CSV table of C-alpha atoms in Angstrom, one decimal:
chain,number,residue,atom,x,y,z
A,1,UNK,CA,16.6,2.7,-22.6
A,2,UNK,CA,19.7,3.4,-20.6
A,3,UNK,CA,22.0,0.1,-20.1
A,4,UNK,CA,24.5,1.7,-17.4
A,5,UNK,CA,28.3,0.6,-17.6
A,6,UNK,CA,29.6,3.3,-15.4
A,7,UNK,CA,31.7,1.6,-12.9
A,8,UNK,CA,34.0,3.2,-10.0
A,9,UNK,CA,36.9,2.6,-12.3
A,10,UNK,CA,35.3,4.6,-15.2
A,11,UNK,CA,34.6,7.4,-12.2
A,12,UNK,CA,38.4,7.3,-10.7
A,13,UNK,CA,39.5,7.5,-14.2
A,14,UNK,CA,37.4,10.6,-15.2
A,15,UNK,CA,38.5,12.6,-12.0
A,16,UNK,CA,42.2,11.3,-12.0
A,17,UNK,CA,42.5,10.3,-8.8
A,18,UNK,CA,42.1,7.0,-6.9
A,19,UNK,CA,38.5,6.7,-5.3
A,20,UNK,CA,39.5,4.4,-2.5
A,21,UNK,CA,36.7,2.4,-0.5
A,22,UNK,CA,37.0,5.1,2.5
A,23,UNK,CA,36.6,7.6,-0.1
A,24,UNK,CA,33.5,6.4,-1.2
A,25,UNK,CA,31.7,6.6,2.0
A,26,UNK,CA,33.4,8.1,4.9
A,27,UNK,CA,32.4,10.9,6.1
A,28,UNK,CA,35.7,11.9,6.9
A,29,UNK,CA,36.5,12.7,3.7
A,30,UNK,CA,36.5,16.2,2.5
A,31,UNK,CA,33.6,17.7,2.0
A,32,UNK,CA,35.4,19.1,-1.5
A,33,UNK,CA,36.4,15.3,-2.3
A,34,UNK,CA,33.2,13.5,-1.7
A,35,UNK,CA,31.3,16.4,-3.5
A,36,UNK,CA,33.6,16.4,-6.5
A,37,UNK,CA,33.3,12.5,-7.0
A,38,UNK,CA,29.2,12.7,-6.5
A,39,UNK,CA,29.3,15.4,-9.3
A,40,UNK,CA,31.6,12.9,-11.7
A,41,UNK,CA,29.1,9.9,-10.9
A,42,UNK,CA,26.3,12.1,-11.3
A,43,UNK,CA,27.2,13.5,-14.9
A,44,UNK,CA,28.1,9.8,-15.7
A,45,UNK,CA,24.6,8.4,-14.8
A,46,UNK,CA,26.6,6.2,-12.2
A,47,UNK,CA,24.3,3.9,-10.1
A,48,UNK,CA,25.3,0.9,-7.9
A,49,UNK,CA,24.1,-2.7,-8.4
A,50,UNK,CA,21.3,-2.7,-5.3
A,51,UNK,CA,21.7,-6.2,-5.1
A,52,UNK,CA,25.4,-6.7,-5.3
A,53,UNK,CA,25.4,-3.8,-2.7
A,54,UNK,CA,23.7,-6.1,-0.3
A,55,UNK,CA,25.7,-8.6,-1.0
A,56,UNK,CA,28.8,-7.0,0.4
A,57,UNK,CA,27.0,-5.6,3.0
A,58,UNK,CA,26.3,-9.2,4.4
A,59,UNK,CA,30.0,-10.4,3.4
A,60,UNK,CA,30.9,-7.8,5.5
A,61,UNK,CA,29.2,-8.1,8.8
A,62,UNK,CA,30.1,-11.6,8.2
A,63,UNK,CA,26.4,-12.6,8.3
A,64,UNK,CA,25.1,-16.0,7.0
A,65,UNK,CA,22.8,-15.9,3.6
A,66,UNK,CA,19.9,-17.2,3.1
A,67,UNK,CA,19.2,-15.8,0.1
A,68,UNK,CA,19.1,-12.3,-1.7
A,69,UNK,CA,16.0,-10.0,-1.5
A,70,UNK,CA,15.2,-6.4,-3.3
A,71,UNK,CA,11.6,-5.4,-3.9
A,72,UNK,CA,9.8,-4.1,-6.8
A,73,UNK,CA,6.3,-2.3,-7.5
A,74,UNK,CA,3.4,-2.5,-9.2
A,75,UNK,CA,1.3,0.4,-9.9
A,76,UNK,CA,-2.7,0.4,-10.4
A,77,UNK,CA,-2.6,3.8,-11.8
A,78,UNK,CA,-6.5,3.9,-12.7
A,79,UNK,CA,-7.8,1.2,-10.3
A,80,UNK,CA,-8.7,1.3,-6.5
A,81,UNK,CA,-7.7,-2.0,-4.5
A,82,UNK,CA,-11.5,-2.4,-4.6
A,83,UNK,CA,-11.2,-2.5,-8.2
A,84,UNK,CA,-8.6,-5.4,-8.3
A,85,UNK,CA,-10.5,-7.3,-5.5
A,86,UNK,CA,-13.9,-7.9,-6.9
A,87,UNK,CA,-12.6,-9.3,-10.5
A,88,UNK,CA,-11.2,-12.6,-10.3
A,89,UNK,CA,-8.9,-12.3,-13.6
A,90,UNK,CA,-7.0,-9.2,-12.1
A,91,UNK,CA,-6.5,-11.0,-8.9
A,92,UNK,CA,-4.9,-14.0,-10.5
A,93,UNK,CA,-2.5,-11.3,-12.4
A,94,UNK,CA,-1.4,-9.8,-8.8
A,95,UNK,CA,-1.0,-13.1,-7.7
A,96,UNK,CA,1.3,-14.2,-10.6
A,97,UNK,CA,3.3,-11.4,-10.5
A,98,UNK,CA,4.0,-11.9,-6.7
A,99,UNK,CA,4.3,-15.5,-6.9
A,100,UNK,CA,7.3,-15.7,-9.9
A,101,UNK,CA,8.9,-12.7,-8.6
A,102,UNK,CA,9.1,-14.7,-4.9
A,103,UNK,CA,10.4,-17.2,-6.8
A,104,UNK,CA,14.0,-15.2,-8.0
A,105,UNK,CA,13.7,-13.8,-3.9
A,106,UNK,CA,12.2,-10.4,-5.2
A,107,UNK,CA,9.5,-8.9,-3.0
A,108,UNK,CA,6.7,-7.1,-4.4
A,109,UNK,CA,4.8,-3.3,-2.9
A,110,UNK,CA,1.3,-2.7,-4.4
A,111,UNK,CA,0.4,0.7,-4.9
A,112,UNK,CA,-3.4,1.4,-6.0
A,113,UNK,CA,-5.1,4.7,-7.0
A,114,UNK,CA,-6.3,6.6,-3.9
A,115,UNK,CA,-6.4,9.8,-2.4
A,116,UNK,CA,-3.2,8.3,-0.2
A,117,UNK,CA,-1.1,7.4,-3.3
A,118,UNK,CA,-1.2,10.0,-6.3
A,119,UNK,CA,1.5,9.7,-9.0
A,120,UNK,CA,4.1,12.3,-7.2
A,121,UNK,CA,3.2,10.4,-3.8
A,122,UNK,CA,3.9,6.9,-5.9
A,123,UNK,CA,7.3,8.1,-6.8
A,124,UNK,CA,8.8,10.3,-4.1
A,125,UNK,CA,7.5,6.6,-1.9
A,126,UNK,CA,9.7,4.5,-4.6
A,127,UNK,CA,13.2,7.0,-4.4
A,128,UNK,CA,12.5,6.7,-0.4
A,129,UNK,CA,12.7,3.1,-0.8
A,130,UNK,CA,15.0,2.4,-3.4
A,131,UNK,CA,12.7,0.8,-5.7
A,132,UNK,CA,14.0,0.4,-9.4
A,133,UNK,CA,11.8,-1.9,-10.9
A,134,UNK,CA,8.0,-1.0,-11.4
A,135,UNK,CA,5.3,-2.6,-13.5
A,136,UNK,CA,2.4,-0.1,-14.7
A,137,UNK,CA,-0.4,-2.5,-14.4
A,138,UNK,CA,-3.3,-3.0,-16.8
A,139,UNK,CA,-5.7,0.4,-17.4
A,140,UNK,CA,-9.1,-0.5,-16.0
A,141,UNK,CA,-10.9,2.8,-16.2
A,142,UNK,CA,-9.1,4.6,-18.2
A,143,UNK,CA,-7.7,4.7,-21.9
A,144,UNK,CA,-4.7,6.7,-21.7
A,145,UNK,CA,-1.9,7.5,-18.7
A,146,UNK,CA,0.9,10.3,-18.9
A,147,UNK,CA,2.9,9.9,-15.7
A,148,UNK,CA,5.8,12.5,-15.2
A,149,UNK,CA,8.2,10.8,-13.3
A,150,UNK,CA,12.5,10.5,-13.6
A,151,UNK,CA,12.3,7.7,-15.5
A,152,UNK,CA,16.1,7.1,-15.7
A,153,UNK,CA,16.3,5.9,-11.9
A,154,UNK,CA,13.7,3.0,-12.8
A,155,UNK,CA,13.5,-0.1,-15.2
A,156,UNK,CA,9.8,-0.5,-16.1
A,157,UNK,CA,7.5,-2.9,-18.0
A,158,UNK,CA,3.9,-2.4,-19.0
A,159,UNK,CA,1.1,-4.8,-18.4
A,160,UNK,CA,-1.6,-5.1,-20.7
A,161,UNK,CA,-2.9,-2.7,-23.3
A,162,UNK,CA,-3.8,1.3,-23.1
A,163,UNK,CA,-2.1,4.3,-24.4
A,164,UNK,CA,1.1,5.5,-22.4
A,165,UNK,CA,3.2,8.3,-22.2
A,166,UNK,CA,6.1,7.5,-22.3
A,167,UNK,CA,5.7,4.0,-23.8
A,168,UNK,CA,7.8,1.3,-22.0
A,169,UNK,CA,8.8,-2.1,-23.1
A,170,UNK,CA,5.5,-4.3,-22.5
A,171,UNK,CA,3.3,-7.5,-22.3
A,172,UNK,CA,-0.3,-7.5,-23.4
A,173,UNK,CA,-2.7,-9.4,-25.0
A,174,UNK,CA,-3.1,-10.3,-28.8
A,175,UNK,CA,-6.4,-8.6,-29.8
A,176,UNK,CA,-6.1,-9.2,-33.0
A,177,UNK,CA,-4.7,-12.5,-33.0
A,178,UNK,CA,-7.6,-13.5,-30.7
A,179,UNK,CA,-10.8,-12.5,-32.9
A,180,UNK,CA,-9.0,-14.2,-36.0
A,181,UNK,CA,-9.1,-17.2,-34.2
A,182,UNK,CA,-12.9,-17.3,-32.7
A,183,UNK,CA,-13.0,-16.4,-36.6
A,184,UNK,CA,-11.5,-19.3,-38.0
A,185,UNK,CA,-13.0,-22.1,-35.1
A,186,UNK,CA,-16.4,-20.6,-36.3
A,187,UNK,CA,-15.8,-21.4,-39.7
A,188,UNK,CA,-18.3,-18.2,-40.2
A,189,UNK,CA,-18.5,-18.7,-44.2
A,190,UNK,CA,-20.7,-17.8,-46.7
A,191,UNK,CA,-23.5,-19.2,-45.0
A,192,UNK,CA,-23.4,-17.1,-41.1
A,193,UNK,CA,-24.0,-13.7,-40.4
A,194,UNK,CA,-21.6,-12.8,-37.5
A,195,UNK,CA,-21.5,-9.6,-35.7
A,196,UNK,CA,-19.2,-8.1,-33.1
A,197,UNK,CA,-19.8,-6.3,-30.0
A,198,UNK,CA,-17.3,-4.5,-28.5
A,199,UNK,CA,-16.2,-1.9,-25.9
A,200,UNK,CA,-15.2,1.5,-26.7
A,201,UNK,CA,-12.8,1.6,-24.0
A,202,UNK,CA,-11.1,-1.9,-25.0
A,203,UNK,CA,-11.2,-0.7,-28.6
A,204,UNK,CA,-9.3,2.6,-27.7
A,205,UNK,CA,-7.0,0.7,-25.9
A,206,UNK,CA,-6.4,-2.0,-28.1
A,207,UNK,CA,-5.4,0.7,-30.7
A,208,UNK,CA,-8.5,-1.4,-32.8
A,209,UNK,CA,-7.0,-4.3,-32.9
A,210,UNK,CA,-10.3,-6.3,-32.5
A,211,UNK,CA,-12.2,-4.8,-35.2
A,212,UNK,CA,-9.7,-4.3,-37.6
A,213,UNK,CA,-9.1,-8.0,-36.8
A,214,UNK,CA,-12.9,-8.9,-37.8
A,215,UNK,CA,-13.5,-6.9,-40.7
A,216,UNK,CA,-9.8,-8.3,-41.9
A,217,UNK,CA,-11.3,-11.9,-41.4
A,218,UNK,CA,-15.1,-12.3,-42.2
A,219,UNK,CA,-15.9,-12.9,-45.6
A,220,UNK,CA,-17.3,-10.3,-48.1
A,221,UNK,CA,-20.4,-12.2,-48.6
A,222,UNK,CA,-21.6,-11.7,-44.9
A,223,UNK,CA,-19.9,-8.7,-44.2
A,224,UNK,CA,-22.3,-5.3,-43.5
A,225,UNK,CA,-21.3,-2.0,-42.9
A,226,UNK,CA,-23.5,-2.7,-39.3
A,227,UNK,CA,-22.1,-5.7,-38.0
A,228,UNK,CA,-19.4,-4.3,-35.3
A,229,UNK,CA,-21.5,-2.5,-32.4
A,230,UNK,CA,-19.3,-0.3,-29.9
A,231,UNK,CA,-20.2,0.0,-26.5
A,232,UNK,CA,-20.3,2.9,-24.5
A,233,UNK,CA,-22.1,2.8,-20.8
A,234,UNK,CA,-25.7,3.6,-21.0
A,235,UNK,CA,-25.8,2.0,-24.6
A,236,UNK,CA,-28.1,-0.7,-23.4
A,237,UNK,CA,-31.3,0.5,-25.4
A,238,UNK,CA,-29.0,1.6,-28.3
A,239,UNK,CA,-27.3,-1.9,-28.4
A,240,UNK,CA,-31.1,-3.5,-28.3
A,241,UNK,CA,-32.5,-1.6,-31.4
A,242,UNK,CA,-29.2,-2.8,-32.8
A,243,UNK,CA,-29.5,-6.6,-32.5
A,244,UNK,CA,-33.4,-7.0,-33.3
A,245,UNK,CA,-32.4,-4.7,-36.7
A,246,UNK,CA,-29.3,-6.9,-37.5
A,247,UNK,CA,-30.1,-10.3,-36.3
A,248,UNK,CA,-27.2,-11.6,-36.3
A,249,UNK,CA,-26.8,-15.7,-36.1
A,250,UNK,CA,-23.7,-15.6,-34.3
A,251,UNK,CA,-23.1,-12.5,-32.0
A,252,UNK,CA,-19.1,-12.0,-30.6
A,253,UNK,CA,-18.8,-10.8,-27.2
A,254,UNK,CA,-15.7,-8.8,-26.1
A,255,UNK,CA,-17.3,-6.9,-23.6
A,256,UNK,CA,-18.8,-7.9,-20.0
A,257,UNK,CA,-21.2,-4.9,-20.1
A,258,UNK,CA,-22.6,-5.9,-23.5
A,259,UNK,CA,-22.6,-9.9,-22.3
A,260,UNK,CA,-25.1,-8.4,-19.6
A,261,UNK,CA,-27.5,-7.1,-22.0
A,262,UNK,CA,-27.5,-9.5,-24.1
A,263,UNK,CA,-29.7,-11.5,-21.9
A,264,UNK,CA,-31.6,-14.9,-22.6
A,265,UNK,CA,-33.8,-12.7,-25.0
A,266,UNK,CA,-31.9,-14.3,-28.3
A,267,UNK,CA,-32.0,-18.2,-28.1
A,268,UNK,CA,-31.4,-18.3,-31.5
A,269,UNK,CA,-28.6,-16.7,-31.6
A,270,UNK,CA,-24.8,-18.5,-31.1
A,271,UNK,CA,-22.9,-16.0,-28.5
A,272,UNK,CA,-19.4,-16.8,-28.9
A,273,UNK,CA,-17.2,-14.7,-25.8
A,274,UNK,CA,-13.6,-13.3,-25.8
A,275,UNK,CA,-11.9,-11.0,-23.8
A,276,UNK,CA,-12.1,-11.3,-19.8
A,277,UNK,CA,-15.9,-12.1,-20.6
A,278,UNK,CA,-14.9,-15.6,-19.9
A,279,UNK,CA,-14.1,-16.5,-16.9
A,280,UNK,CA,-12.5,-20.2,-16.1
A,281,UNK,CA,-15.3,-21.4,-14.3
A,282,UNK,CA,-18.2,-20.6,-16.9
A,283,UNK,CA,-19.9,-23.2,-18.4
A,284,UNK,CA,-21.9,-23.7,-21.6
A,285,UNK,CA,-19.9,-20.8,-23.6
A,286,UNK,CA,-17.2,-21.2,-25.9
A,287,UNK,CA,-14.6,-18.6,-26.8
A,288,UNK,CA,-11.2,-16.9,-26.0
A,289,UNK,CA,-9.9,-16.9,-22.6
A,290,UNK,CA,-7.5,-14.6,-22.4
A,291,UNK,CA,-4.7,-16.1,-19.4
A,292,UNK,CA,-4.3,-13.2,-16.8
A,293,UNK,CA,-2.0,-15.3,-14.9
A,294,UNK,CA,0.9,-15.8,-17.6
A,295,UNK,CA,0.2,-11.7,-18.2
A,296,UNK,CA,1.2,-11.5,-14.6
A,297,UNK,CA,4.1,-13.7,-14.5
A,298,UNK,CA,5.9,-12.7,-18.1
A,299,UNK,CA,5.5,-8.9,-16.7
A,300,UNK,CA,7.4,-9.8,-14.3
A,301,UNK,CA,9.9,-12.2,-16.2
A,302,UNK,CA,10.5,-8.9,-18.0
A,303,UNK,CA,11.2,-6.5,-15.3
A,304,UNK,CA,13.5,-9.2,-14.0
A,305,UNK,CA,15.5,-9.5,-16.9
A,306,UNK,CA,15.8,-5.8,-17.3
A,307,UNK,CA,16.3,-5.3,-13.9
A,308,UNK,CA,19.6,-7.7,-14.2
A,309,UNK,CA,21.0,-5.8,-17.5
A,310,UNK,CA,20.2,-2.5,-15.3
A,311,UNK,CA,18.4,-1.2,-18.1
A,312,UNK,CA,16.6,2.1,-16.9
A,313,UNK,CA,14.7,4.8,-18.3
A,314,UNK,CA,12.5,5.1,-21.7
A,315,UNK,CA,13.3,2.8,-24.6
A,316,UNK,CA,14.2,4.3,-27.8
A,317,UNK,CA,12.2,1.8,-29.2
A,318,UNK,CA,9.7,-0.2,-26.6
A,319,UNK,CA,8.8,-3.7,-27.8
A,320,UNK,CA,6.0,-5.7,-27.2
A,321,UNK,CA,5.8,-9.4,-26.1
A,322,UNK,CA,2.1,-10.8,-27.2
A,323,UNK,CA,0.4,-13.3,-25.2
A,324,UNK,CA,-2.4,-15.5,-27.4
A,325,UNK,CA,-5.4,-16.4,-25.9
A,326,UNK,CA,-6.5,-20.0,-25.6
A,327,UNK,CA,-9.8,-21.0,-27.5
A,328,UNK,CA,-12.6,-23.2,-25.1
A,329,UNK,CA,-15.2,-25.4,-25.8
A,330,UNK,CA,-18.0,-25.4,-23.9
A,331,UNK,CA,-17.5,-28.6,-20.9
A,332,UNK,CA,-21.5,-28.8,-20.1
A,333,UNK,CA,-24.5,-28.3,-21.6
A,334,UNK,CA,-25.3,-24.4,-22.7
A,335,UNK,CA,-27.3,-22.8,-19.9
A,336,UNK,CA,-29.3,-19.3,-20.6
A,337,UNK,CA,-27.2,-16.8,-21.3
A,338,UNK,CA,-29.1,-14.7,-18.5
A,339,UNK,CA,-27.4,-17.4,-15.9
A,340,UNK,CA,-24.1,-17.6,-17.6
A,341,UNK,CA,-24.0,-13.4,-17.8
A,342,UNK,CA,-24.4,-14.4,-12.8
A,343,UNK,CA,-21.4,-16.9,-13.4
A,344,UNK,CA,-19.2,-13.7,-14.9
A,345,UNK,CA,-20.3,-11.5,-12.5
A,346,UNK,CA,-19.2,-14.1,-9.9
């Protein structure tokens, strides 16, 4: 990642002459002049500070302030707006990320994946606009994204897991950290057979952080080479044949498609949820919540701070800030999971 510390100063220095304000941006100016000091900035990677630039502008015209703006966008890649609207958890990420980035007087343009905004449409709208901050949001269909954009005009942060190209600095969920400790508030010893159901997609994304996090954790004595089930759509009959041969006596969820399946065929079987299979409102389940709201508003604590260092372009080596998820009891009495599976959908 680029941290610019070109100034006008370095650019008069580097041409030998003085670059006075009229210089700058009159047009009066030779055309040889102004050309020749464009060239300089351009070769330096010289970009000015958006916000200071407005700034003077209102200093200028001798306006009043009432406080700084600049906007920033965030980028469904893989997800319509449809998408986003009918889950609750990705809604209360939007929502954070608009709400803490209001609260440093940034403004925030949505962009979702339509016919009206493909990736070259995305970022020939950003350049029109001036937009250097963007945050990729969270994949929802997909497992991997390569976008081709000029990466050195914009600071970015990534939200949520999935495999980009290029990688970016990011915040995401802790996977790992998260089945460890549904794991450990089990206290699945020697005496429970636990299984775990997952999604292919999550897995992929997750780099197989869940899995690698269960078979790291349960103990030898319960541990069979059949007890992690990977979900793929259409697996419902599959996943079935699965569970009556296994029987497990606890069954992890991490995956709203197998949570559907599952049913209220199994009453003898514990289902412990993680994952966005919880959602705050459901009773009678216990598990890992997974806060979509703090994903939202550390993204944008990120961009924010990098935006204010003017850090741009791809990091030579992206870091990752983990979020935990929060374990939950269950606050009423356990209804079928057949109801529970309506709550979710909810």
């Amino acid at each position: 990642m680029k941290e610019s510390c070109c100034s006008a100063n370095t650019i008069e220095r580097i041409q030998g002459r003085r670059m006075t304000a009229r210089a700058r941006a009159l047009p009066s100016i030779p055309a040889a002049t102004r050309h020749h000091i464009r060239e300089v900035a351009d070769r330096l990677g010289y970009r000015p500070n958006a916000r200071v630039s407005e700034l003077m502008g209102q200093i200028r015209q001798n306006r009043s302030i009432s406080g700084l703006s600049e906007t920033v966008a965030m980028y469904w890649s893989d997800a319509a707006e449809s998408d986003v609207r009918n889950f609750s958890h990705l809604r209360r990420m939007e929502a954070a990320v608009q709400t803490r980035l209001a609260c440093e007087g940034f403004g925030l343009d949505l962009f979702y994946n339509d016919a009206a905004n493909t990736p070259a449409t995305v970022e020939r709208i950003l350049r029109t606009r001036g937009i250097r901050g963007v945050i990729l949001a969270p994949l929802i269909h997909l497992t991997h994204r390569h976008l081709h954009w000029r990466w050195d005009l914009l600071s970015v942060v990534i939200a949520g897991s999935g495999i980009w190209r290029p990688d970016f600095n990011r915040v995401r969920f802790n996977h790992f950290e998260d089945i460890m400790l549904i794991l450990h508030h089990l206290h699945a010893g020697a005496t429970k057979k636990v299984a775990l159901a997952t999604d292919a997609q999550v897995e992929v994304r997750s780099q197989h952080a869940m899995t690698g996090s269960f078979w790291a954790r349960v103990p030898a004595q319960t541990r069979r080479m059949e007890s992690v089930f990977t979900a793929k759509v259409g697996d419902h009959d599959r996943f079935e044949k699965w569970l009556t041969k296994l029987k497990p006596e606890i069954l992890i969820v991490a995956s709203p498609h197998v949570f559907g399946w599952v049913g209220d065929h199994y009453p003898e079987m514990e289902i412990v949820v993680t994952s966005d299979v919880l959602a705050p409102q459901t009773p009678g389940l216990r598990g890992i919540r997974q806060d979509y709201a703090s994903l939202g508003s550390v993204a944008a604590e990120k961009l924010m701070g990098q935006m204010s260092l003017n850090q741009t372009g791809i990091p030579e080596n992206p870091h990752q800030i983990y979020l935990r998820g929060e374990w939950v009891e269950p606050v009423t009495k356990t209804r079928p999971v057949r109801e529970r599976a309506q709550s979710v959908a909810e």
